[in-house]
Structures are given as structure tokens and as C-alpha cells.
Coordinates of N, CA and C in Angstrom, one line a residue:
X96 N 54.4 66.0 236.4 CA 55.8 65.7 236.8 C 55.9 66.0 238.3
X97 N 56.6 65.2 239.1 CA 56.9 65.1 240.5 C 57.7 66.8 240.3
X98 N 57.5 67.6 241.5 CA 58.2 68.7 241.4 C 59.9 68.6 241.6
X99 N 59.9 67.4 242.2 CA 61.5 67.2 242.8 C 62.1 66.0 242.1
X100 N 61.5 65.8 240.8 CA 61.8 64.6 239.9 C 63.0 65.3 239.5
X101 N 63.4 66.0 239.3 CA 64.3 66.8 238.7 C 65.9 66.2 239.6
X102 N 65.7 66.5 241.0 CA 66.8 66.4 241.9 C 67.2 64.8 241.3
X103 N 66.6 63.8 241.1 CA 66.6 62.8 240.3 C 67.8 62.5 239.3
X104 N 67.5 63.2 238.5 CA 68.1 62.9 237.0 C 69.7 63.8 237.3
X105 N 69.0 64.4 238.2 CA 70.7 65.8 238.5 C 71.8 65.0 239.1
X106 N 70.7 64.3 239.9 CA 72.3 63.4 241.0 C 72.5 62.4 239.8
X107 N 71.7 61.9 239.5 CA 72.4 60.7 238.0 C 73.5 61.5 237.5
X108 N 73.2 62.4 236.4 CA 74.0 62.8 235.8 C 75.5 63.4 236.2
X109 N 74.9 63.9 237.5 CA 76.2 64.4 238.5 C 76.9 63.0 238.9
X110 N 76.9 62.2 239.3 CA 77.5 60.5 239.4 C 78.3 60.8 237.9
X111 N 77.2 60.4 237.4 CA 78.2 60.2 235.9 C 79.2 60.9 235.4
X112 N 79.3 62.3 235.8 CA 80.6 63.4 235.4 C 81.5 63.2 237.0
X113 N 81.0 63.2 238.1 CA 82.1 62.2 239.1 C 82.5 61.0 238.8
X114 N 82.0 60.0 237.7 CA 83.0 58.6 237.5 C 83.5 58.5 236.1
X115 N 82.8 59.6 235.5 CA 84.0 60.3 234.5 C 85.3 60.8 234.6
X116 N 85.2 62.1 235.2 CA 86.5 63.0 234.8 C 87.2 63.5 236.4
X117 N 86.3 63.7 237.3 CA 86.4 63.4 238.8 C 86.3 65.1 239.1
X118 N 85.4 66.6 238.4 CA 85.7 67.4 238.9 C 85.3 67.4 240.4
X119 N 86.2 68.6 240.5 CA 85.9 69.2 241.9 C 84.3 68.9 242.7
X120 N 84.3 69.1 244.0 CA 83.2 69.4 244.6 C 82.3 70.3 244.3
X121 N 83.3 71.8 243.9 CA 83.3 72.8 243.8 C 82.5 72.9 242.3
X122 N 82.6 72.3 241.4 CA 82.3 71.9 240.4 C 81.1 71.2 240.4
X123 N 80.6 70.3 240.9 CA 79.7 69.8 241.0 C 78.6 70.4 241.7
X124 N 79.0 71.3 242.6 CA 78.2 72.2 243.3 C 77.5 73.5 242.5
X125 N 78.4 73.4 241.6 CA 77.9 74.9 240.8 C 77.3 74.5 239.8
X126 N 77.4 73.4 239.3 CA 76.6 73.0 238.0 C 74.9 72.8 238.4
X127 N 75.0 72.1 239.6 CA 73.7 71.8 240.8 C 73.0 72.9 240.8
X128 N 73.9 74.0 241.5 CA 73.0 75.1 242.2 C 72.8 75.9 240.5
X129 N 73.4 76.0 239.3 CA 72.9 76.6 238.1 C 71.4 75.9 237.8
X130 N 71.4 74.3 237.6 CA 70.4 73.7 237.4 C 69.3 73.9 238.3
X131 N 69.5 74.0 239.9 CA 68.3 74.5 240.6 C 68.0 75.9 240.0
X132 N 68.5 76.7 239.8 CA 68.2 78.2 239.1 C 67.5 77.7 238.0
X133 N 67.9 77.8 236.9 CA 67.3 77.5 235.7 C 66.2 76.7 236.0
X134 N 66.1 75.8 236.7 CA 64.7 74.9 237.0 C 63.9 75.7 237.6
X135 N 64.3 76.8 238.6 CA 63.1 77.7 239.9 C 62.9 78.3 238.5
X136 N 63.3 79.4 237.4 CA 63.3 80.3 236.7 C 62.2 79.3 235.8
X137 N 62.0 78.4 234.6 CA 61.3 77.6 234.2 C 60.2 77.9 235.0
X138 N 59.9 77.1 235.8 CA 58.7 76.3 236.8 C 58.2 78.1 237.4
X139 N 58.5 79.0 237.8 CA 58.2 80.2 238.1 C 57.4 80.8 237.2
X140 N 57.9 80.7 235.6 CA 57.7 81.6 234.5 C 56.1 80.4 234.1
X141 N 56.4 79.1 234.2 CA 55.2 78.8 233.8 C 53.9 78.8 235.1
X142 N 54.5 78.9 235.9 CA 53.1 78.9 236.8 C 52.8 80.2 236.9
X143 N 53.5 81.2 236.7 CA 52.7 82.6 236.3 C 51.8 82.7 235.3
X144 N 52.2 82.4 233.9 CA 51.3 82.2 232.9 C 50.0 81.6 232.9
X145 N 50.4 80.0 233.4 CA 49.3 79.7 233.7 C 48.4 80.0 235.0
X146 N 48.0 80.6 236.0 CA 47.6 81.7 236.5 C 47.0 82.8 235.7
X147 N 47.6 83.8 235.3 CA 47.4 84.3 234.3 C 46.2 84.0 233.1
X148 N 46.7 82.3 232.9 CA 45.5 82.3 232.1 C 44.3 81.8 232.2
X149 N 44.2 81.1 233.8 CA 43.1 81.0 234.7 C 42.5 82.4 234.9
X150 N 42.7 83.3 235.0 CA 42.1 84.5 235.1 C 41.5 85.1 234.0
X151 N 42.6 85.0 232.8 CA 42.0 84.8 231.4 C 40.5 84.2 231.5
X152 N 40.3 83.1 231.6 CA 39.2 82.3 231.7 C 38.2 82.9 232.3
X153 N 38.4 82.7 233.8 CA 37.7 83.4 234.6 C 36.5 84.5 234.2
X154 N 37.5 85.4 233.4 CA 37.5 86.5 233.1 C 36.8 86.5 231.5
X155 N 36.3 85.8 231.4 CA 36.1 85.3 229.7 C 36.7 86.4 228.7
X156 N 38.4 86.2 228.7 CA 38.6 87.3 228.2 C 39.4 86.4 227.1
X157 N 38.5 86.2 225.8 CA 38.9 85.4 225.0 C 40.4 85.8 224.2
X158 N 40.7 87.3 224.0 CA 42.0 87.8 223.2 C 43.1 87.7 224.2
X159 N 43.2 87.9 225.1 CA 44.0 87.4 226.7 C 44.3 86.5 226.9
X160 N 43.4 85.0 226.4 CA 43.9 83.6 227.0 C 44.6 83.3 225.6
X161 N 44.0 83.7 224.2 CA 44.9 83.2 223.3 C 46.6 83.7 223.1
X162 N 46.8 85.0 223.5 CA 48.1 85.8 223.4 C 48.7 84.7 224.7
X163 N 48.5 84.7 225.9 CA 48.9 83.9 227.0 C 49.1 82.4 226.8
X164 N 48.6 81.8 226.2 CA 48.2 80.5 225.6 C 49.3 80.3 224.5
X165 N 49.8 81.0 223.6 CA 50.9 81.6 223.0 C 52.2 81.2 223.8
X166 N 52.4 82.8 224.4 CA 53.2 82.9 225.3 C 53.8 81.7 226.4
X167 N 52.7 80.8 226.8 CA 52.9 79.3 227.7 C 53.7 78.5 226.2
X168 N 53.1 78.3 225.0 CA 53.6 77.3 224.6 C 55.3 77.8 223.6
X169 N 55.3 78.9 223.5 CA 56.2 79.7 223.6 C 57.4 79.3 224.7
X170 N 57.1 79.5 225.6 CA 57.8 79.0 227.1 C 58.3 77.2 227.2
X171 N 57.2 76.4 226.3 CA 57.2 75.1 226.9 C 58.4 75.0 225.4
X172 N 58.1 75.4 224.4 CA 58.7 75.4 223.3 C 60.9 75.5 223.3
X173 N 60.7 76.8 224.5 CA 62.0 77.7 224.3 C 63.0 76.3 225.4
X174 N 61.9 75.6 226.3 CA 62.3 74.7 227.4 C 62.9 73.2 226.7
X175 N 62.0 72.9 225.8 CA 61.5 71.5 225.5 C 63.4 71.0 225.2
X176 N 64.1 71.5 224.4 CA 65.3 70.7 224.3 C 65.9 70.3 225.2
X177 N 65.8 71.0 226.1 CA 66.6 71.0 227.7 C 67.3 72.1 227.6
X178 N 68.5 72.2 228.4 CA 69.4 73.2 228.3 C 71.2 72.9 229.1
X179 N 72.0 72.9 228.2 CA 73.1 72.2 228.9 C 74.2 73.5 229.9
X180 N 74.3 72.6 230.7 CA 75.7 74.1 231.5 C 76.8 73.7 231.6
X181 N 77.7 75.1 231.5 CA 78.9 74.5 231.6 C 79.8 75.0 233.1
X182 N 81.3 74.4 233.1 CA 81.9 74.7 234.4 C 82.9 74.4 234.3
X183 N 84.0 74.8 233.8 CA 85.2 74.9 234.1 C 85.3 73.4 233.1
X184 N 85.1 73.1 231.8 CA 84.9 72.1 230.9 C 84.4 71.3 231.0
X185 N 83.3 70.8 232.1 CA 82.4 70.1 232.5 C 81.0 70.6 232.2
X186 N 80.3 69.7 231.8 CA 78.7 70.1 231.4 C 78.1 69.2 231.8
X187 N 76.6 69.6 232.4 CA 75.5 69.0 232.4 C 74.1 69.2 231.5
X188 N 73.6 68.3 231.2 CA 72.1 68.4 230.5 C 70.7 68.1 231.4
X189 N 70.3 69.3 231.3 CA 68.9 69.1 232.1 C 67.6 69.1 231.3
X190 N 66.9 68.9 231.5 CA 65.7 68.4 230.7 C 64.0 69.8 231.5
X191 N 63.2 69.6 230.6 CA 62.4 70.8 231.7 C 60.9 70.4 231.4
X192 N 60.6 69.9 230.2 CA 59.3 69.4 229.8 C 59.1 68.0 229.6
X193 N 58.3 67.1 229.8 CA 58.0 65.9 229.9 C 57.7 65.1 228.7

């Protein structure tokens, strides 16, 4: 996935709650900057892991890549529905796995 596919789907959806309900700037700004969060926090937590389980390997440390290997799909698992935000009765849905 393009790392900045994301900025994508955000301005869509952000269009769409501006030709909906018309909130604030202020509003749209904060739904944005939660979704950049929650997206740095995702994309952080998985490229640690996986790291993590390149060294695993590396390291032929066979009880280490399966607990981590776990833990990743664990992560891809907790992501996969997306995650919706709210703001002042305005929500957005973002998406995190492909």
C-alpha cells in the first residue's frame, strides 16, 4: 500500500461530511489530525514487529518469530475493521489493512 494512500480516502471522506452537514473547519481538522495519529500509531506498531521479526529470523530464533508472528497478526487483526472517529457528532471511517 502507497504510504500516503491513506491522505486519499481521508480528503474523500472529508468532502463528503463537508457536502453533508457542513461542520466546522475546526472539525474537519481534528478528525484529520486524529486519523493521522491513529494511522502514525498502526504503521509504527507494525513496522516494529516486523523488524522484530526479521531479527527473529536472523537470529533463527524459532519461539520468538512465532510469539511475534502472533503478535503482527494480532495487530493486523485488531486494525482490519478500520476504526471510526468522532467530533462534535461528526464521524469518520478509516480503514488500515488492505
Amino acid at each position: 500500500m502507497n504510504k500516503f494512500a491513506i491522505d486519499k480516502k481521508l480528503m474523500k471522506q472529508l468532502a463528503a461530511i463537508r457536502n453533508k452537514k457542513k461542520p466546522s473547519e475546526e472539525i474537519l481538522n481534528s478528525l484529520y489530525a486524529q486519523a493521522m495519529l491513529e494511522y502514525s500509531i498502526y504503521e509504527y506498531q507494525k513496522n516494529e514487529i516486523c523488524k522484530q521479526i526479521d531479527d527473529a529470523l536472523e537470529e533463527s530464533d524459532e519461539q520468538r518469530f512465532f510469539v511475534l508472528s502472533t503478535h503482527y497478526n494480532e495487530l493486523l487483526d485488531r486494525y482490519r475493521p478500520g476504526k471510526t472517529l468522532f467530533e462534535k457528532g461528526y464521524e469518520l471511517n478509516i480503514q488500515f489493512v488492505d
